[in-house]
Protein backbone atom coordinates (compact mmCIF):
# COMPACT_ATOMS: atom_id res chain seq x y z
CA UNK A 1 0.00 0.00 0.00
CA UNK A 2 1.38 3.38 -0.97
CA UNK A 3 0.97 6.53 1.10
CA UNK A 4 1.65 9.41 -1.27
CA UNK A 5 0.48 12.20 1.01
CA UNK A 6 -0.40 12.43 4.69
CA UNK A 7 -2.02 15.52 6.24
CA UNK A 8 -1.79 15.92 10.02
CA UNK A 9 -2.92 18.81 12.20
CA UNK A 10 -0.83 20.86 14.63
CA UNK A 11 -1.28 23.86 16.91
CA UNK A 12 2.49 24.44 16.91
CA UNK A 13 3.06 24.95 13.20
CA UNK A 14 6.15 27.16 13.40
CA UNK A 15 7.84 24.90 15.95
CA UNK A 16 6.98 21.81 13.90
CA UNK A 17 8.45 23.45 10.81
CA UNK A 18 11.69 24.08 12.68
CA UNK A 19 11.72 20.57 14.12
CA UNK A 20 11.21 18.74 10.85
CA UNK A 21 13.33 21.03 8.67
CA UNK A 22 16.17 22.13 10.95
CA UNK A 23 16.51 19.32 13.50
CA UNK A 24 15.53 16.39 11.28
CA UNK A 25 16.55 17.90 7.95
CA UNK A 26 13.48 17.15 5.86
CA UNK A 27 13.15 19.28 2.74
CA UNK A 28 10.35 21.86 2.79
CA UNK A 29 8.28 21.66 -0.39
CA UNK A 30 5.83 24.46 0.39
CA UNK A 31 5.13 26.69 3.37
CA UNK A 32 2.27 29.10 4.14
CA UNK A 33 1.05 30.71 7.38
CA UNK A 34 -1.43 27.82 7.72
CA UNK A 35 0.50 24.75 6.51
CA UNK A 36 3.84 23.27 5.55
CA UNK A 37 4.72 20.26 3.41
CA UNK A 38 7.87 18.13 3.61
CA UNK A 39 9.44 15.61 1.27
CA UNK A 40 9.69 12.25 3.03
CA UNK A 41 11.18 9.97 0.41
CA UNK A 42 8.44 9.16 -2.08
CA UNK A 43 5.78 10.63 0.25
CA UNK A 44 4.71 14.11 1.27
CA UNK A 45 4.04 14.97 4.91
CA UNK A 46 1.83 18.02 5.45
CA UNK A 47 1.12 19.79 8.72
CA UNK A 48 -1.88 22.12 8.84
CA UNK A 49 -2.72 24.49 11.65
CA UNK A 50 -5.69 23.66 13.86
CA UNK A 51 -6.35 24.96 17.34
CA UNK A 52 -7.43 21.67 18.91
CA UNK A 53 -5.31 18.61 18.17
CA UNK A 54 -4.30 15.33 19.80
CA UNK A 55 -1.14 13.30 19.12
CA UNK A 56 -0.68 10.92 16.22
CA UNK A 57 1.49 7.92 15.55
CA UNK A 58 3.10 7.55 12.15
CA UNK A 59 6.14 5.76 10.74
CA UNK A 60 8.75 6.36 8.09
CA UNK A 61 10.53 3.55 6.27
CA UNK A 62 14.32 3.85 6.27
CA UNK A 63 16.83 1.62 4.45
CA UNK A 64 16.75 -1.98 5.61
CA UNK A 65 20.33 -1.89 6.95
CA UNK A 66 20.34 1.53 8.65
CA UNK A 67 18.68 1.18 12.06
CA UNK A 68 21.95 1.42 14.04
CA UNK A 69 23.15 4.45 12.09
CA UNK A 70 19.69 5.99 12.38
CA UNK A 71 19.72 5.52 16.15
CA UNK A 72 23.10 7.21 16.54
CA UNK A 73 22.02 10.02 14.20
CA UNK A 74 18.77 10.58 16.09
CA UNK A 75 20.44 10.57 19.52
CA UNK A 76 22.45 13.61 18.47
CA UNK A 77 19.18 15.47 17.81
CA UNK A 78 16.28 14.11 19.89
CA UNK A 79 15.48 11.96 22.91
CA UNK A 80 14.87 8.41 21.73
CA UNK A 81 11.95 6.55 23.33
CA UNK A 82 13.04 3.18 24.66
CA UNK A 83 11.06 0.07 25.63
CA UNK A 84 12.29 -2.35 28.29
CA UNK A 85 15.67 -0.62 28.04
CA UNK A 86 15.92 -1.12 24.28
CA UNK A 87 16.33 1.87 21.98
CA UNK A 88 15.99 -0.29 18.86
CA UNK A 89 12.83 -2.39 19.06
CA UNK A 90 13.07 -5.76 17.32
CA UNK A 91 9.77 -6.76 15.72
CA UNK A 92 10.87 -10.26 14.77
CA UNK A 93 7.42 -11.30 13.56
CA UNK A 94 7.49 -8.35 11.13
CA UNK A 95 11.19 -8.85 10.29
CA UNK A 96 11.73 -5.20 11.14
CA UNK A 97 13.51 -2.95 13.63
CA UNK A 98 12.18 0.38 14.83
CA UNK A 99 13.23 3.53 16.67
CA UNK A 100 10.73 5.91 18.27
CA UNK A 101 10.83 9.57 19.28
CA UNK A 102 8.50 12.49 19.97
CA UNK A 103 8.11 15.54 17.80
CA UNK A 104 6.99 18.94 19.13
CA UNK A 105 3.35 17.87 19.52
CA UNK A 106 4.29 14.58 21.20
CA UNK A 107 3.34 12.71 18.08
CA UNK A 108 5.10 9.35 18.28
CA UNK A 109 7.31 9.19 15.19
CA UNK A 110 8.90 5.92 14.15
CA UNK A 111 11.85 5.19 11.89
CA UNK A 112 11.55 1.55 10.82
CA UNK A 113 13.88 -0.67 8.79
CA UNK A 114 11.94 -3.48 7.15
CA UNK A 115 14.21 -6.36 6.17
CA UNK A 116 11.66 -7.89 3.78
CA UNK A 117 11.92 -4.83 1.53
CA UNK A 118 15.66 -5.45 1.10
CA UNK A 119 16.24 -1.77 0.39
CA UNK A 120 19.80 -1.24 1.59
CA UNK A 121 22.01 1.82 1.30
CA UNK A 122 25.76 2.39 1.51
CA UNK A 123 25.31 6.13 2.10
CA UNK A 124 25.73 7.85 5.45
CA UNK A 125 22.39 8.05 7.24
CA UNK A 126 20.27 11.17 7.15
CA UNK A 127 16.59 11.78 6.52
CA UNK A 128 17.49 12.15 2.84
CA UNK A 129 17.56 8.33 2.86
CA UNK A 130 13.92 8.14 3.99
CA UNK A 131 11.99 5.81 1.70
CA UNK A 132 8.38 6.78 2.39
CA UNK A 133 5.72 7.27 5.03
CA UNK A 134 4.74 3.72 5.87
CA UNK A 135 2.28 3.85 8.79
CA UNK A 136 -0.48 6.01 10.19
CA UNK A 137 -2.43 5.18 13.31
CA UNK A 138 -6.22 5.05 13.07
CA UNK A 139 -7.89 5.31 16.48
CA UNK A 140 -11.35 3.79 16.80
CA UNK A 141 -13.69 2.02 19.18
CA UNK A 142 -14.58 -0.59 16.54
CA UNK A 143 -11.68 -2.05 14.57
CA UNK A 144 -13.79 -4.35 12.40
CA UNK A 145 -16.10 -1.52 11.36
CA UNK A 146 -13.09 0.63 10.45
CA UNK A 147 -11.58 -2.22 8.43
CA UNK A 148 -14.88 -2.72 6.61
CA UNK A 149 -14.86 0.99 5.70
CA UNK A 150 -11.36 0.64 4.27
CA UNK A 151 -12.13 -2.36 2.07
CA UNK A 152 -15.07 -0.48 0.57
CA UNK A 153 -12.47 1.92 -0.85
CA UNK A 154 -9.81 -0.56 -1.95
CA UNK A 155 -8.60 -4.09 -1.35
CA UNK A 156 -6.38 -4.44 1.72
CA UNK A 157 -5.47 -7.43 3.87
CA UNK A 158 -4.71 -7.91 7.54
CA UNK A 159 -0.96 -7.81 8.13
CA UNK A 160 -0.92 -8.47 11.87
CA UNK A 161 -3.25 -8.50 14.87
CA UNK A 162 -7.01 -8.92 15.16
CA UNK A 163 -10.23 -6.95 15.49
CA UNK A 164 -10.13 -6.72 19.30
CA UNK A 165 -7.28 -4.40 20.33
CA UNK A 166 -4.83 -3.87 17.47
CA UNK A 167 -4.88 -4.60 13.76
CA UNK A 168 -2.25 -3.61 11.20
CA UNK A 169 -3.58 -3.77 7.64
CA UNK A 170 -1.58 -3.35 4.44
CA UNK A 171 1.99 -4.40 3.72
CA UNK A 172 5.62 -3.42 4.31
CA UNK A 173 5.25 -0.39 2.04
CA UNK A 174 2.30 0.99 3.93
CA UNK A 175 0.15 0.08 6.91
CA UNK A 176 -2.89 1.40 8.71
CA UNK A 177 -2.34 0.76 12.41
CA UNK A 178 -5.92 0.42 13.65
CA UNK A 179 -6.14 0.53 17.44
CA UNK A 180 -9.05 0.30 19.85
CA UNK A 181 -8.63 3.10 22.35
CA UNK A 182 -10.79 1.26 24.88
CA UNK A 183 -8.13 -1.41 25.33
CA UNK A 184 -4.85 -0.13 23.90
CA UNK A 185 -2.26 2.56 24.59
CA UNK A 186 0.44 3.82 22.26
CA UNK A 187 3.60 1.76 21.99
CA UNK A 188 6.28 2.21 23.31
CA UNK A 189 5.31 4.98 25.75
CA UNK A 190 1.95 3.86 27.08
CA UNK A 191 0.48 7.25 26.15
CA UNK A 192 -3.30 7.44 26.09
CA UNK A 193 -4.77 7.02 22.62
CA UNK A 194 -7.27 9.57 21.32
CA UNK A 195 -8.99 9.88 17.97
CA UNK A 196 -7.11 12.27 15.70
CA UNK A 197 -8.28 13.58 12.34
CA UNK A 198 -6.07 13.22 9.28
CA UNK A 199 -6.23 13.00 5.49
CA UNK A 200 -4.41 10.59 3.22
CA UNK A 201 -3.78 10.19 -0.50
CA UNK A 202 -2.31 7.23 -2.35
CA UNK A 203 -3.83 3.80 -2.79
CA UNK A 204 -6.46 5.08 -0.35
CA UNK A 205 -7.90 8.59 -0.54
CA UNK A 206 -9.96 9.63 2.47
CA UNK A 207 -10.39 11.95 5.41
CA UNK A 208 -10.56 10.47 8.88
CA UNK A 209 -12.87 12.82 10.77
CA UNK A 210 -14.53 12.27 14.14
CA UNK A 211 -13.77 8.57 13.95
CA UNK A 212 -15.24 8.11 10.47
CA UNK A 213 -13.60 7.36 7.12
CA UNK A 214 -14.88 9.70 4.40
CA UNK A 215 -13.68 8.82 0.91
CA UNK A 216 -12.48 11.70 -1.26
CA UNK A 217 -11.68 11.82 -4.96
Coordinates of C-alpha atoms in Angstrom, one line a residue:
X1 CA 0.0 0.0 0.0
X2 CA 1.4 3.4 -1.0
X3 CA 1.0 6.5 1.1
X4 CA 1.6 9.4 -1.3
X5 CA 0.5 12.2 1.0
X6 CA -0.4 12.4 4.7
X7 CA -2.0 15.5 6.2
X8 CA -1.8 15.9 10.0
X9 CA -2.9 18.8 12.2
X10 CA -0.8 20.9 14.6
X11 CA -1.3 23.9 16.9
X12 CA 2.5 24.4 16.9
X13 CA 3.1 25.0 13.2
X14 CA 6.2 27.2 13.4
X15 CA 7.8 24.9 15.9
X16 CA 7.0 21.8 13.9
X17 CA 8.5 23.4 10.8
X18 CA 11.7 24.1 12.7
X19 CA 11.7 20.6 14.1
X20 CA 11.2 18.7 10.8
X21 CA 13.3 21.0 8.7
X22 CA 16.2 22.1 11.0
X23 CA 16.5 19.3 13.5
X24 CA 15.5 16.4 11.3
X25 CA 16.5 17.9 7.9
X26 CA 13.5 17.1 5.9
X27 CA 13.2 19.3 2.7
X28 CA 10.4 21.9 2.8
X29 CA 8.3 21.7 -0.4
X30 CA 5.8 24.5 0.4
X31 CA 5.1 26.7 3.4
X32 CA 2.3 29.1 4.1
X33 CA 1.1 30.7 7.4
X34 CA -1.4 27.8 7.7
X35 CA 0.5 24.8 6.5
X36 CA 3.8 23.3 5.6
X37 CA 4.7 20.3 3.4
X38 CA 7.9 18.1 3.6
X39 CA 9.4 15.6 1.3
X40 CA 9.7 12.2 3.0
X41 CA 11.2 10.0 0.4
X42 CA 8.4 9.2 -2.1
X43 CA 5.8 10.6 0.2
X44 CA 4.7 14.1 1.3
X45 CA 4.0 15.0 4.9
X46 CA 1.8 18.0 5.5
X47 CA 1.1 19.8 8.7
X48 CA -1.9 22.1 8.8
X49 CA -2.7 24.5 11.7
X50 CA -5.7 23.7 13.9
X51 CA -6.4 25.0 17.3
X52 CA -7.4 21.7 18.9
X53 CA -5.3 18.6 18.2
X54 CA -4.3 15.3 19.8
X55 CA -1.1 13.3 19.1
X56 CA -0.7 10.9 16.2
X57 CA 1.5 7.9 15.5
X58 CA 3.1 7.6 12.2
X59 CA 6.1 5.8 10.7
X60 CA 8.8 6.4 8.1
X61 CA 10.5 3.6 6.3
X62 CA 14.3 3.9 6.3
X63 CA 16.8 1.6 4.5
X64 CA 16.7 -2.0 5.6
X65 CA 20.3 -1.9 6.9
X66 CA 20.3 1.5 8.7
X67 CA 18.7 1.2 12.1
X68 CA 21.9 1.4 14.0
X69 CA 23.1 4.4 12.1
X70 CA 19.7 6.0 12.4
X71 CA 19.7 5.5 16.2
X72 CA 23.1 7.2 16.5
X73 CA 22.0 10.0 14.2
X74 CA 18.8 10.6 16.1
X75 CA 20.4 10.6 19.5
X76 CA 22.4 13.6 18.5
X77 CA 19.2 15.5 17.8
X78 CA 16.3 14.1 19.9
X79 CA 15.5 12.0 22.9
X80 CA 14.9 8.4 21.7
X81 CA 12.0 6.5 23.3
X82 CA 13.0 3.2 24.7
X83 CA 11.1 0.1 25.6
X84 CA 12.3 -2.4 28.3
X85 CA 15.7 -0.6 28.0
X86 CA 15.9 -1.1 24.3
X87 CA 16.3 1.9 22.0
X88 CA 16.0 -0.3 18.9
X89 CA 12.8 -2.4 19.1
X90 CA 13.1 -5.8 17.3
X91 CA 9.8 -6.8 15.7
X92 CA 10.9 -10.3 14.8
X93 CA 7.4 -11.3 13.6
X94 CA 7.5 -8.4 11.1
X95 CA 11.2 -8.9 10.3
X96 CA 11.7 -5.2 11.1
X97 CA 13.5 -3.0 13.6
X98 CA 12.2 0.4 14.8
X99 CA 13.2 3.5 16.7
X100 CA 10.7 5.9 18.3
X101 CA 10.8 9.6 19.3
X102 CA 8.5 12.5 20.0
X103 CA 8.1 15.5 17.8
X104 CA 7.0 18.9 19.1
X105 CA 3.4 17.9 19.5
X106 CA 4.3 14.6 21.2
X107 CA 3.3 12.7 18.1
X108 CA 5.1 9.4 18.3
X109 CA 7.3 9.2 15.2
X110 CA 8.9 5.9 14.1
X111 CA 11.9 5.2 11.9
X112 CA 11.6 1.6 10.8
X113 CA 13.9 -0.7 8.8
X114 CA 11.9 -3.5 7.1
X115 CA 14.2 -6.4 6.2
X116 CA 11.7 -7.9 3.8
X117 CA 11.9 -4.8 1.5
X118 CA 15.7 -5.5 1.1
X119 CA 16.2 -1.8 0.4
X120 CA 19.8 -1.2 1.6
X121 CA 22.0 1.8 1.3
X122 CA 25.8 2.4 1.5
X123 CA 25.3 6.1 2.1
X124 CA 25.7 7.9 5.5
X125 CA 22.4 8.1 7.2
X126 CA 20.3 11.2 7.1
X127 CA 16.6 11.8 6.5
X128 CA 17.5 12.2 2.8
X129 CA 17.6 8.3 2.9
X130 CA 13.9 8.1 4.0
X131 CA 12.0 5.8 1.7
X132 CA 8.4 6.8 2.4
X133 CA 5.7 7.3 5.0
X134 CA 4.7 3.7 5.9
X135 CA 2.3 3.9 8.8
X136 CA -0.5 6.0 10.2
X137 CA -2.4 5.2 13.3
X138 CA -6.2 5.0 13.1
X139 CA -7.9 5.3 16.5
X140 CA -11.3 3.8 16.8
X141 CA -13.7 2.0 19.2
X142 CA -14.6 -0.6 16.5
X143 CA -11.7 -2.0 14.6
X144 CA -13.8 -4.4 12.4
X145 CA -16.1 -1.5 11.4
X146 CA -13.1 0.6 10.4
X147 CA -11.6 -2.2 8.4
X148 CA -14.9 -2.7 6.6
X149 CA -14.9 1.0 5.7
X150 CA -11.4 0.6 4.3
X151 CA -12.1 -2.4 2.1
X152 CA -15.1 -0.5 0.6
X153 CA -12.5 1.9 -0.9
X154 CA -9.8 -0.6 -1.9
X155 CA -8.6 -4.1 -1.3
X156 CA -6.4 -4.4 1.7
X157 CA -5.5 -7.4 3.9
X158 CA -4.7 -7.9 7.5
X159 CA -1.0 -7.8 8.1
X160 CA -0.9 -8.5 11.9
X161 CA -3.3 -8.5 14.9
X162 CA -7.0 -8.9 15.2
X163 CA -10.2 -7.0 15.5
X164 CA -10.1 -6.7 19.3
X165 CA -7.3 -4.4 20.3
X166 CA -4.8 -3.9 17.5
X167 CA -4.9 -4.6 13.8
X168 CA -2.2 -3.6 11.2
X169 CA -3.6 -3.8 7.6
X170 CA -1.6 -3.4 4.4
X171 CA 2.0 -4.4 3.7
X172 CA 5.6 -3.4 4.3
X173 CA 5.3 -0.4 2.0
X174 CA 2.3 1.0 3.9
X175 CA 0.1 0.1 6.9
X176 CA -2.9 1.4 8.7
X177 CA -2.3 0.8 12.4
X178 CA -5.9 0.4 13.7
X179 CA -6.1 0.5 17.4
X180 CA -9.1 0.3 19.8
X181 CA -8.6 3.1 22.3
X182 CA -10.8 1.3 24.9
X183 CA -8.1 -1.4 25.3
X184 CA -4.8 -0.1 23.9
X185 CA -2.3 2.6 24.6
X186 CA 0.4 3.8 22.3
X187 CA 3.6 1.8 22.0
X188 CA 6.3 2.2 23.3
X189 CA 5.3 5.0 25.7
X190 CA 2.0 3.9 27.1
X191 CA 0.5 7.3 26.1
X192 CA -3.3 7.4 26.1
X193 CA -4.8 7.0 22.6
X194 CA -7.3 9.6 21.3
X195 CA -9.0 9.9 18.0
X196 CA -7.1 12.3 15.7
X197 CA -8.3 13.6 12.3
X198 CA -6.1 13.2 9.3
X199 CA -6.2 13.0 5.5
X200 CA -4.4 10.6 3.2
X201 CA -3.8 10.2 -0.5
X202 CA -2.3 7.2 -2.4
X203 CA -3.8 3.8 -2.8
X204 CA -6.5 5.1 -0.3
X205 CA -7.9 8.6 -0.5
X206 CA -10.0 9.6 2.5
X207 CA -10.4 11.9 5.4
X208 CA -10.6 10.5 8.9
X209 CA -12.9 12.8 10.8
X210 CA -14.5 12.3 14.1
X211 CA -13.8 8.6 14.0
X212 CA -15.2 8.1 10.5
X213 CA -13.6 7.4 7.1
X214 CA -14.9 9.7 4.4
X215 CA -13.7 8.8 0.9
X216 CA -12.5 11.7 -1.3
X217 CA -11.7 11.8 -5.0

